[in-house]
Coordinates of C-alpha atoms in Angstrom, one line a residue:
M1485 CA 62.3 19.9 18.4
S1486 CA 58.9 21.9 18.8
D1487 CA 55.0 20.9 18.2
K1488 CA 52.6 23.3 18.8
F1489 CA 49.0 22.2 20.4
D1490 CA 46.0 24.5 21.0
V1491 CA 45.8 22.5 24.4
I1492 CA 48.0 20.4 26.0
V1493 CA 46.8 18.7 29.1
I1494 CA 49.4 17.1 31.7
G1495 CA 47.9 13.9 33.4
A1496 CA 45.5 11.2 32.0
G1497 CA 43.4 10.6 35.1
P1498 CA 39.8 11.2 35.2
G1499 CA 40.4 15.1 35.3
G1500 CA 42.8 15.2 32.5
Y1501 CA 41.4 12.5 30.2
V1502 CA 38.3 14.1 30.1
A1503 CA 39.3 17.3 29.6
A1504 CA 41.6 16.3 26.5
I1505 CA 38.7 14.5 25.0
R1506 CA 36.3 17.1 25.4
C1507 CA 39.0 19.8 24.0
A1508 CA 39.4 17.6 20.8
Q1509 CA 35.7 17.2 20.5
L1510 CA 35.4 20.9 20.3
G1511 CA 38.2 21.0 17.3
L1512 CA 41.0 21.7 19.4
K1513 CA 44.3 20.5 18.5
T1514 CA 44.9 18.4 21.8
A1515 CA 47.7 16.5 23.6
C1516 CA 47.7 14.4 26.8
V1517 CA 50.9 14.0 28.4
E1518 CA 51.1 10.7 31.0
Q1519 CA 54.5 9.4 32.7
W1520 CA 52.7 5.8 33.8
V1521 CA 54.2 3.0 32.0
S1522 CA 53.7 -0.9 32.6
E1523 CA 56.3 -2.9 33.5
A1524 CA 56.8 -3.7 29.7
G1525 CA 57.3 0.3 29.0
K1526 CA 53.9 0.6 27.8
Q1527 CA 52.1 3.7 28.7
I1528 CA 49.0 3.5 30.9
L1529 CA 46.1 5.7 31.1
G1530 CA 43.4 6.4 33.7
G1531 CA 45.3 7.6 36.5
T1532 CA 45.5 6.7 40.2
C1533 CA 41.3 6.1 39.9
L1534 CA 41.3 3.7 37.3
N1535 CA 44.6 2.0 38.1
V1536 CA 45.1 1.9 41.9
G1537 CA 42.3 4.0 43.1
C1538 CA 38.4 3.9 42.5
I1539 CA 38.1 1.0 40.2
P1540 CA 40.5 -1.7 41.6
S1541 CA 38.8 -0.7 45.2
K1542 CA 35.5 -1.2 43.9
A1543 CA 36.1 -4.5 42.1
L1544 CA 37.6 -5.8 45.6
L1545 CA 34.8 -4.4 47.7
E1546 CA 32.1 -6.2 45.3
S1547 CA 33.8 -9.4 45.4
S1548 CA 34.4 -9.3 49.2
H1549 CA 30.5 -8.5 49.3
K1550 CA 29.6 -11.3 47.4
F1551 CA 31.7 -13.6 49.4
E1552 CA 30.0 -12.5 52.8
E1553 CA 26.6 -12.8 51.2
A1554 CA 27.4 -16.3 50.2
K1555 CA 28.8 -17.2 53.5
H1556 CA 26.3 -15.6 55.9
D1557 CA 22.9 -14.4 54.1
F1558 CA 22.2 -16.8 51.2
A1559 CA 20.6 -19.3 53.6
S1560 CA 18.1 -16.8 54.6
H1561 CA 16.9 -17.0 50.8
G1562 CA 16.9 -20.8 51.0
I1563 CA 20.2 -21.3 49.3
D1564 CA 22.7 -23.7 50.8
T1565 CA 26.2 -22.9 49.3
G1566 CA 28.2 -25.6 51.6
D1567 CA 31.7 -24.2 52.7
V1568 CA 32.4 -21.2 50.7
K1569 CA 36.2 -20.3 50.2
M1570 CA 37.8 -17.4 48.6
D1571 CA 40.5 -17.7 45.9
V1572 CA 42.2 -14.6 46.5
A1573 CA 44.5 -14.8 43.3
K1574 CA 41.3 -15.2 41.2
M1575 CA 39.8 -11.9 43.0
L1576 CA 42.9 -10.3 42.1
D1577 CA 43.0 -11.4 38.6
R1578 CA 39.5 -10.5 37.9
K1579 CA 40.5 -6.9 39.6
N1580 CA 43.4 -6.4 37.1
T1581 CA 41.3 -7.5 34.0
I1582 CA 38.8 -4.9 35.0
V1583 CA 41.6 -2.3 35.2
K1584 CA 43.2 -3.2 31.9
N1585 CA 40.0 -3.3 30.0
L1586 CA 38.9 0.1 31.2
T1587 CA 42.5 2.0 30.8
G1588 CA 42.8 0.4 27.1
G1589 CA 39.3 1.9 26.7
I1590 CA 40.5 5.4 27.4
A1591 CA 43.5 4.8 24.6
S1592 CA 40.7 3.8 22.1
L1593 CA 39.0 7.0 23.2
F1594 CA 42.0 9.2 22.7
K1595 CA 42.4 7.6 19.2
A1596 CA 38.5 7.8 18.2
N1597 CA 38.7 11.8 19.0
G1598 CA 42.1 12.6 17.8
V1599 CA 44.0 13.2 21.1
S1600 CA 47.9 12.6 20.9
S1601 CA 49.0 10.9 23.6
I1602 CA 52.4 11.6 24.6
Q1603 CA 54.6 9.2 27.2
G1604 CA 56.5 11.3 29.5
S1605 CA 56.7 13.4 32.8
G1606 CA 55.7 16.8 32.3
K1607 CA 56.8 20.2 33.2
V1608 CA 55.5 23.8 32.9
L1609 CA 57.8 26.3 31.6
G1610 CA 57.8 29.7 30.9
G1611 CA 55.6 31.1 27.8
K1612 CA 53.1 28.4 28.2
Q1613 CA 55.7 25.4 26.9
V1614 CA 55.6 21.9 28.2
E1615 CA 58.7 20.0 28.5
V1616 CA 58.2 16.5 28.5
I1617 CA 61.1 13.7 29.6
D1618 CA 60.0 10.3 28.6
K1619 CA 61.2 7.0 29.7
D1620 CA 64.1 7.2 28.0
G1621 CA 65.2 10.3 29.1
K1622 CA 64.6 11.9 26.0
V1623 CA 63.6 15.6 26.2
T1624 CA 60.9 17.2 24.0
I1625 CA 59.4 20.9 24.3
Y1626 CA 55.8 21.5 23.2
D1627 CA 54.1 25.1 22.7
A1628 CA 50.5 25.4 23.7
E1629 CA 47.7 28.1 23.4
N1630 CA 46.5 26.4 26.6
I1631 CA 47.6 24.1 29.2
V1632 CA 45.3 22.2 31.7
I1633 CA 47.5 20.8 34.8
A1634 CA 45.5 17.6 35.9
T1635 CA 48.4 15.4 37.8
G1636 CA 46.3 14.3 40.4
S1637 CA 47.4 13.4 44.0
R1638 CA 49.5 10.9 46.0
P1639 CA 48.9 9.0 49.4
V1640 CA 50.6 10.9 52.4
E1641 CA 53.1 9.2 54.1
I1642 CA 53.6 9.6 57.9
P1643 CA 57.0 9.1 59.8
P1644 CA 55.7 7.0 62.7
T1645 CA 55.1 4.4 60.0
P1646 CA 57.4 4.6 57.0
L1647 CA 56.2 2.1 54.2
T1648 CA 57.8 -1.4 54.1
E1649 CA 57.3 -3.9 51.5
G1650 CA 55.3 -6.9 52.4
Y1651 CA 54.4 -5.1 55.9
I1652 CA 53.4 -1.0 55.9
V1653 CA 51.8 -0.3 52.5
D1654 CA 49.4 2.6 51.6
S1655 CA 46.2 2.3 49.7
T1656 CA 47.9 1.1 46.3
G1657 CA 49.7 -2.1 48.0
A1658 CA 46.5 -2.9 50.0
L1659 CA 45.0 -3.5 46.6
D1660 CA 47.5 -6.5 46.1
F1661 CA 47.7 -8.7 49.4
E1662 CA 48.0 -12.3 48.1
E1663 CA 46.6 -13.5 50.8
V1664 CA 44.0 -12.6 53.8
P1665 CA 45.9 -11.0 56.5
K1666 CA 44.9 -12.6 60.1
R1667 CA 45.4 -9.2 61.7
L1668 CA 45.3 -6.0 59.8
G1669 CA 45.8 -2.3 61.1
V1670 CA 44.2 0.5 59.2
I1671 CA 45.6 3.9 59.9
G1672 CA 42.9 6.4 59.3
A1673 CA 39.0 6.0 59.4
G1674 CA 38.4 8.2 56.2
V1675 CA 36.9 6.9 53.0
I1676 CA 40.2 4.9 51.9
G1677 CA 40.7 3.4 55.2
L1678 CA 37.4 2.4 55.9
E1679 CA 36.7 0.8 52.2
L1680 CA 40.0 -1.3 52.2
G1681 CA 39.6 -2.4 55.8
S1682 CA 36.1 -3.8 55.1
V1683 CA 37.2 -5.3 52.2
W1684 CA 39.7 -7.6 54.1
A1685 CA 37.9 -8.0 57.2
R1686 CA 34.8 -9.5 55.2
L1687 CA 37.6 -12.2 53.9
G1688 CA 38.4 -12.9 57.4
S1689 CA 40.7 -10.2 58.7
E1690 CA 40.8 -8.9 62.5
V1691 CA 41.0 -5.5 61.5
T1692 CA 41.5 -2.6 63.8
V1693 CA 41.2 1.0 62.6
L1694 CA 43.4 3.7 64.3
E1695 CA 41.8 7.3 64.0
A1696 CA 43.6 10.3 65.5
Q1697 CA 40.2 12.1 65.6
D1698 CA 37.8 12.3 68.1
T1699 CA 34.9 12.5 65.8
F1700 CA 34.1 9.8 63.2
L1701 CA 33.7 11.0 59.7
P1702 CA 33.5 14.7 60.8
S1703 CA 32.6 15.9 57.2
A1704 CA 29.4 13.9 57.0
D1705 CA 26.1 14.7 58.8
Q1706 CA 26.7 13.1 62.2
Q1707 CA 23.3 11.4 62.5
I1708 CA 24.5 9.3 59.5
A1709 CA 27.9 9.1 60.7
K1710 CA 26.7 7.6 64.0
E1711 CA 24.5 5.0 62.3
A1712 CA 27.8 4.1 60.2
L1713 CA 30.0 3.5 63.1
K1714 CA 27.3 1.3 64.8
Q1715 CA 26.8 -0.7 61.5
L1716 CA 30.8 -1.1 61.1
K1717 CA 31.4 -2.1 64.6
K1718 CA 28.5 -4.9 64.2
Q1719 CA 30.5 -6.2 61.2
G1720 CA 33.6 -6.5 63.4
L1721 CA 35.9 -3.4 62.5
D1722 CA 37.5 -2.4 65.9
I1723 CA 37.5 1.7 65.2
K1724 CA 39.4 3.3 67.6
L1725 CA 39.1 7.0 67.9
K1726 CA 41.2 9.7 69.5
A1727 CA 44.0 6.8 68.8
R1728 CA 47.4 8.7 67.6
V1729 CA 50.0 6.5 65.9
T1730 CA 53.4 7.4 67.6
G1731 CA 55.7 4.9 66.0
S1732 CA 56.4 1.1 64.5
E1733 CA 58.8 -1.6 64.5
I1734 CA 58.9 -4.8 62.6
K1735 CA 59.7 -7.8 64.5
R1736 CA 59.3 -11.6 64.1
G1737 CA 57.2 -10.9 61.0
L1738 CA 54.6 -8.4 62.8
V1739 CA 54.3 -4.9 62.7
N1740 CA 54.3 -3.6 66.1
V1741 CA 52.4 -0.1 66.4
A1742 CA 52.4 2.3 69.2
Y1743 CA 49.6 4.5 69.5
E1744 CA 48.3 6.9 72.3
D1745 CA 44.6 7.4 73.1
S1746 CA 42.6 8.5 76.2
K1747 CA 44.1 5.7 78.3
G1748 CA 47.6 6.7 77.5
K1749 CA 50.4 4.7 75.8
Q1750 CA 49.1 1.4 74.0
E1751 CA 50.5 -1.0 71.3
A1752 CA 49.1 -3.7 69.1
K1753 CA 50.4 -5.9 66.8
F1754 CA 49.5 -6.7 63.1
D1755 CA 50.7 -8.8 60.0
K1756 CA 49.9 -6.0 57.7
V1757 CA 49.1 -2.0 58.2
I1758 CA 47.5 0.1 55.6
V1759 CA 48.3 3.7 56.0
A1760 CA 45.2 5.7 54.6
V1761 CA 45.6 9.0 56.3
G1762 CA 44.8 11.2 53.0
R1763 CA 46.1 12.1 49.8
S1764 CA 48.5 15.4 48.7
P1765 CA 48.5 17.1 45.6
Y1766 CA 51.3 15.9 43.0
T1767 CA 53.4 19.1 41.9
E1768 CA 56.9 17.8 42.3
G1769 CA 58.7 18.8 39.5
L1770 CA 55.7 20.1 37.8
L1771 CA 56.3 23.9 37.8
S1772 CA 59.3 25.9 36.5
P1773 CA 59.8 29.3 38.2
E1774 CA 59.1 31.0 35.1
S1775 CA 55.6 29.4 34.8
G1776 CA 54.0 32.0 36.6
V1777 CA 51.5 29.3 38.3
N1778 CA 51.4 29.7 41.8
L1779 CA 50.9 27.2 44.7
D1780 CA 48.5 28.3 48.0
E1781 CA 49.4 27.8 51.5
R1782 CA 48.6 24.1 51.3
G1783 CA 50.4 23.3 48.3
F1784 CA 47.4 23.2 45.9
I1785 CA 47.7 25.0 42.7
F1786 CA 45.8 28.1 42.9
V1787 CA 42.8 28.4 40.5
N1788 CA 39.7 30.5 40.7
D1789 CA 36.4 29.0 40.5
K1790 CA 36.9 28.6 37.0
C1791 CA 40.0 26.3 37.4
R1792 CA 42.1 29.2 36.0
T1793 CA 45.5 29.7 37.5
D1794 CA 47.3 32.9 37.7
V1795 CA 48.5 32.7 34.1
P1796 CA 45.7 33.5 31.4
G1797 CA 45.2 30.1 29.5
I1798 CA 46.9 27.9 32.3
Y1799 CA 44.0 25.8 34.0
A1800 CA 44.2 23.0 36.4
V1801 CA 41.5 20.7 37.4
G1802 CA 41.1 17.8 39.8
D1803 CA 43.1 16.6 42.9
V1804 CA 45.7 19.3 42.3
V1805 CA 43.3 22.0 43.3
R1806 CA 41.0 23.1 46.1
G1807 CA 37.7 21.4 46.8
P1808 CA 36.8 17.4 47.6
M1809 CA 39.4 15.1 46.0
L1810 CA 36.7 13.0 44.0
A1811 CA 37.1 11.6 40.3
H1812 CA 33.7 13.2 39.2
K1813 CA 34.6 16.7 40.5
G1814 CA 37.6 16.3 38.6
M1815 CA 35.9 15.2 35.5
E1816 CA 33.4 18.1 35.5
E1817 CA 36.0 20.4 36.1
G1818 CA 37.9 19.0 33.0
V1819 CA 34.6 19.5 30.9
M1820 CA 34.2 23.3 32.2
V1821 CA 37.7 24.0 31.5
A1822 CA 37.8 22.6 28.0
E1823 CA 34.4 24.6 27.3
R1824 CA 36.0 27.5 28.5
I1825 CA 38.6 27.2 26.2
A1826 CA 36.6 27.1 23.2
G1827 CA 34.7 30.1 24.6
Q1828 CA 31.7 28.7 26.2
K1829 CA 30.5 29.7 29.8
T1830 CA 30.2 26.4 31.7
K1831 CA 30.5 26.3 35.2
V1832 CA 30.8 23.6 37.7
N1833 CA 28.0 23.9 40.7
Y1834 CA 30.5 23.1 43.8
D1835 CA 27.2 22.8 46.0
C1836 CA 26.2 19.5 44.4
V1837 CA 29.1 17.5 44.5
P1838 CA 27.9 14.0 45.8
G1839 CA 30.4 12.3 48.4
V1840 CA 30.2 8.3 48.5
I1841 CA 32.0 5.9 50.7
Y1842 CA 31.4 2.2 49.1
T1843 CA 31.2 0.5 52.6
N1844 CA 28.3 -1.8 53.3
P1845 CA 25.9 -0.4 53.6
E1846 CA 27.2 2.3 51.5
I1847 CA 27.0 6.0 52.8
A1848 CA 26.6 8.8 50.5
W1849 CA 25.6 12.5 50.8
V1850 CA 25.2 16.2 48.9
G1851 CA 24.8 19.5 50.1
K1852 CA 24.8 20.8 53.7
T1853 CA 24.9 18.6 57.0
E1854 CA 22.7 19.6 59.9
E1855 CA 25.8 20.7 61.8
Q1856 CA 26.8 23.0 59.1
L1857 CA 23.7 24.7 59.0
K1858 CA 23.1 25.2 62.5
N1859 CA 26.6 26.7 62.5
D1860 CA 25.4 29.3 59.5
G1861 CA 22.3 29.8 61.8
I1862 CA 20.0 28.6 59.1
E1863 CA 16.6 27.0 60.2
Y1864 CA 15.6 24.0 58.3
N1865 CA 13.0 20.9 58.6
V1866 CA 14.1 17.3 58.5
G1867 CA 12.5 14.4 57.2
T1868 CA 13.9 10.8 57.5
C1869 CA 12.8 7.5 56.6
P1870 CA 14.7 4.1 57.6
F1871 CA 15.0 1.2 55.0
A1872 CA 13.5 -1.1 57.5
A1873 CA 10.1 0.5 56.3
N1874 CA 10.9 -0.4 52.3
G1875 CA 9.7 -3.9 51.0
R1876 CA 12.3 -3.7 48.4
A1877 CA 15.1 -3.4 50.9
M1878 CA 13.4 -6.4 52.8
A1879 CA 13.1 -8.6 49.6
A1880 CA 16.9 -7.6 49.4
N1881 CA 17.8 -8.4 53.0
S1882 CA 19.5 -4.9 53.1
T1883 CA 17.2 -3.0 55.8
A1884 CA 20.1 -1.0 57.5
G1885 CA 20.3 2.7 57.4
M1886 CA 18.2 5.5 56.3
V1887 CA 17.8 8.4 54.1
K1888 CA 18.0 12.0 55.6
V1889 CA 16.5 14.9 53.7
I1890 CA 17.0 18.5 55.0
A1891 CA 14.9 21.4 53.5
D1892 CA 14.9 25.4 54.1
A1893 CA 12.4 25.9 57.0
T1894 CA 11.5 29.2 54.8
T1895 CA 11.6 28.5 51.2
D1896 CA 11.6 24.5 51.4
R1897 CA 14.4 24.5 49.1
I1898 CA 16.6 21.1 49.5
L1899 CA 19.8 22.0 51.2
G1900 CA 21.2 18.5 51.7
V1901 CA 20.5 14.8 51.6
H1902 CA 22.4 12.0 53.6
I1903 CA 21.9 8.4 53.0
I1904 CA 23.1 5.1 54.6
G1905 CA 22.0 1.9 53.1
P1906 CA 21.8 -0.3 50.2
Q1907 CA 22.7 1.6 46.9
A1908 CA 23.2 4.7 48.5
S1909 CA 25.8 5.3 45.4
E1910 CA 22.8 5.3 43.1
L1911 CA 20.3 7.1 45.2
I1912 CA 22.3 10.0 45.8
A1913 CA 21.7 11.1 42.1
Q1914 CA 17.9 11.7 42.6
A1915 CA 19.3 14.2 45.3
V1916 CA 22.0 15.6 43.0
I1917 CA 19.4 16.1 40.2
A1918 CA 16.7 17.9 42.2
M1919 CA 19.2 20.3 43.8
E1920 CA 20.8 21.0 40.8
F1921 CA 17.3 22.2 39.6
G1922 CA 16.5 24.0 42.8
S1923 CA 13.8 21.3 43.8
S1924 CA 11.9 21.9 46.9
A1925 CA 10.9 19.0 49.2
E1926 CA 7.3 19.4 48.1
D1927 CA 8.8 19.1 44.7
L1928 CA 10.0 15.7 45.2
G1929 CA 7.4 14.8 47.3
L1930 CA 5.1 15.2 44.3
T1931 CA 7.1 13.0 42.1
M1932 CA 6.2 9.6 41.3
F1933 CA 8.4 6.8 42.1
A1934 CA 8.3 3.3 41.1
H1935 CA 7.2 0.6 43.7
P1936 CA 8.5 -1.2 45.1
S1937 CA 11.7 0.4 44.9
L1938 CA 14.8 1.6 47.2
S1939 CA 14.0 4.9 45.8
E1940 CA 10.9 5.2 47.8
T1941 CA 12.8 5.5 50.8
V1942 CA 13.8 9.0 49.3
H1943 CA 10.4 9.6 48.7
E1944 CA 9.1 8.7 51.8
A1945 CA 12.1 10.8 53.6
T1946 CA 11.2 13.9 51.4
L1947 CA 7.4 13.7 52.4
A1948 CA 8.5 13.4 56.1
V1949 CA 10.1 16.9 55.8
A1950 CA 6.6 18.4 56.1
G1951 CA 5.1 15.4 58.1
H1952 CA 3.3 13.9 55.0
A1953 CA 5.0 10.6 54.8
I1954 CA 2.6 7.9 54.3
H1955 CA 4.5 4.5 55.4
I1956 CA 6.1 5.8 58.3
A1957 CA 4.9 7.5 61.2
N1958 CA 5.6 11.1 61.1
R1959 CA 7.5 13.0 63.9
K1960 CA 5.4 15.3 65.8
K1961 CA 6.1 18.9 65.3
K1962 CA 7.2 20.6 68.4
K1963 CA 5.1 23.4 69.4

């Protein structure tokens, strides 16, 4: 059986479903292949992000944050809540409802935009054909003028801690603990480990994070990273750096984890362990030898800066290609590829990809860190402003953290903005917009910000670059 499309997208995660919708909007006959099905055998759209990643984790983070506020912070507002308890089952039900609503929304968007949804596992054949094997084993071959690969990524497993149901889980399993573990081990102090660890710490777990690297959040600006480490430790997370896990054993209902640190061999006992050491591109069974599509040395699909593979008409986007594994990066690549297939000249500005860690306080950044600029030999000026000086942050009882703005010493162009504090995930968008338009620190300093607002901290940090901050003391310039 053969059916021809202008575009076939493989994968219905953020990069894939966005690419499919945009292709259809541009008048291209489009199909999207997705293998994920529910227990009832119904196709599920949205990929890792909507089903077991970004969205459910944020739902749990929000619930746990509200629980912590009610238990520890409401009293300072004059609110007496009495004995606050968390119903974990209800929290999970709420999370599942949010996921169901959003994944169902994508199905509605496909229908509204005329995208054909195909259930099954897709494989790229030669001659720009796509083989799809559905849940019943039926094989169908489709022809396409263009193919967009958006198969995403999967959690990395490590030999010392093989996944064991009920005891050792990956990021997916960590979203469905039926009760709060007394002692929780987290292997990996990256974005996923810190977010999931902080969820269960707020709900009462004793959380130990084991990180093999000797630097905390090495990709973040280190001034911000040090502040983050201080805040997370203050919240009770026991973060151990230079701790390399060497083995594990389940004994008497506990997970015994062996690791080595600067003091030698160590052991810790946990009720549950989350393995969060990163993700790897999902390419298993995806490419036939005749497809002509190549992988790079790390197993990612090789693409150029326009996301085109070595085969004209075949593209790849999102976690399966180079660059940060971020849903919004994959979405923008999906739009770029769709518009390029339609003959437009769209590009993604990879210098302006924001990163966010949804801990409390949140951590967000865009552009270069101080460390990167020093290594590149670029001269720069820095301005910072603490949230402790911001009236809106005081009113919200959220004064931890700061905003840091880095600008080129010669041109004053903003090179990077780094935030740890309340609503950092929202505030960073102001920096992204400014950098997208090539703003100087002076440009942003001359912009009017509402008072009182958290955004004023961005404003003051930008003014501080030139020593013009009004509501904080300016650092004396070195002579």
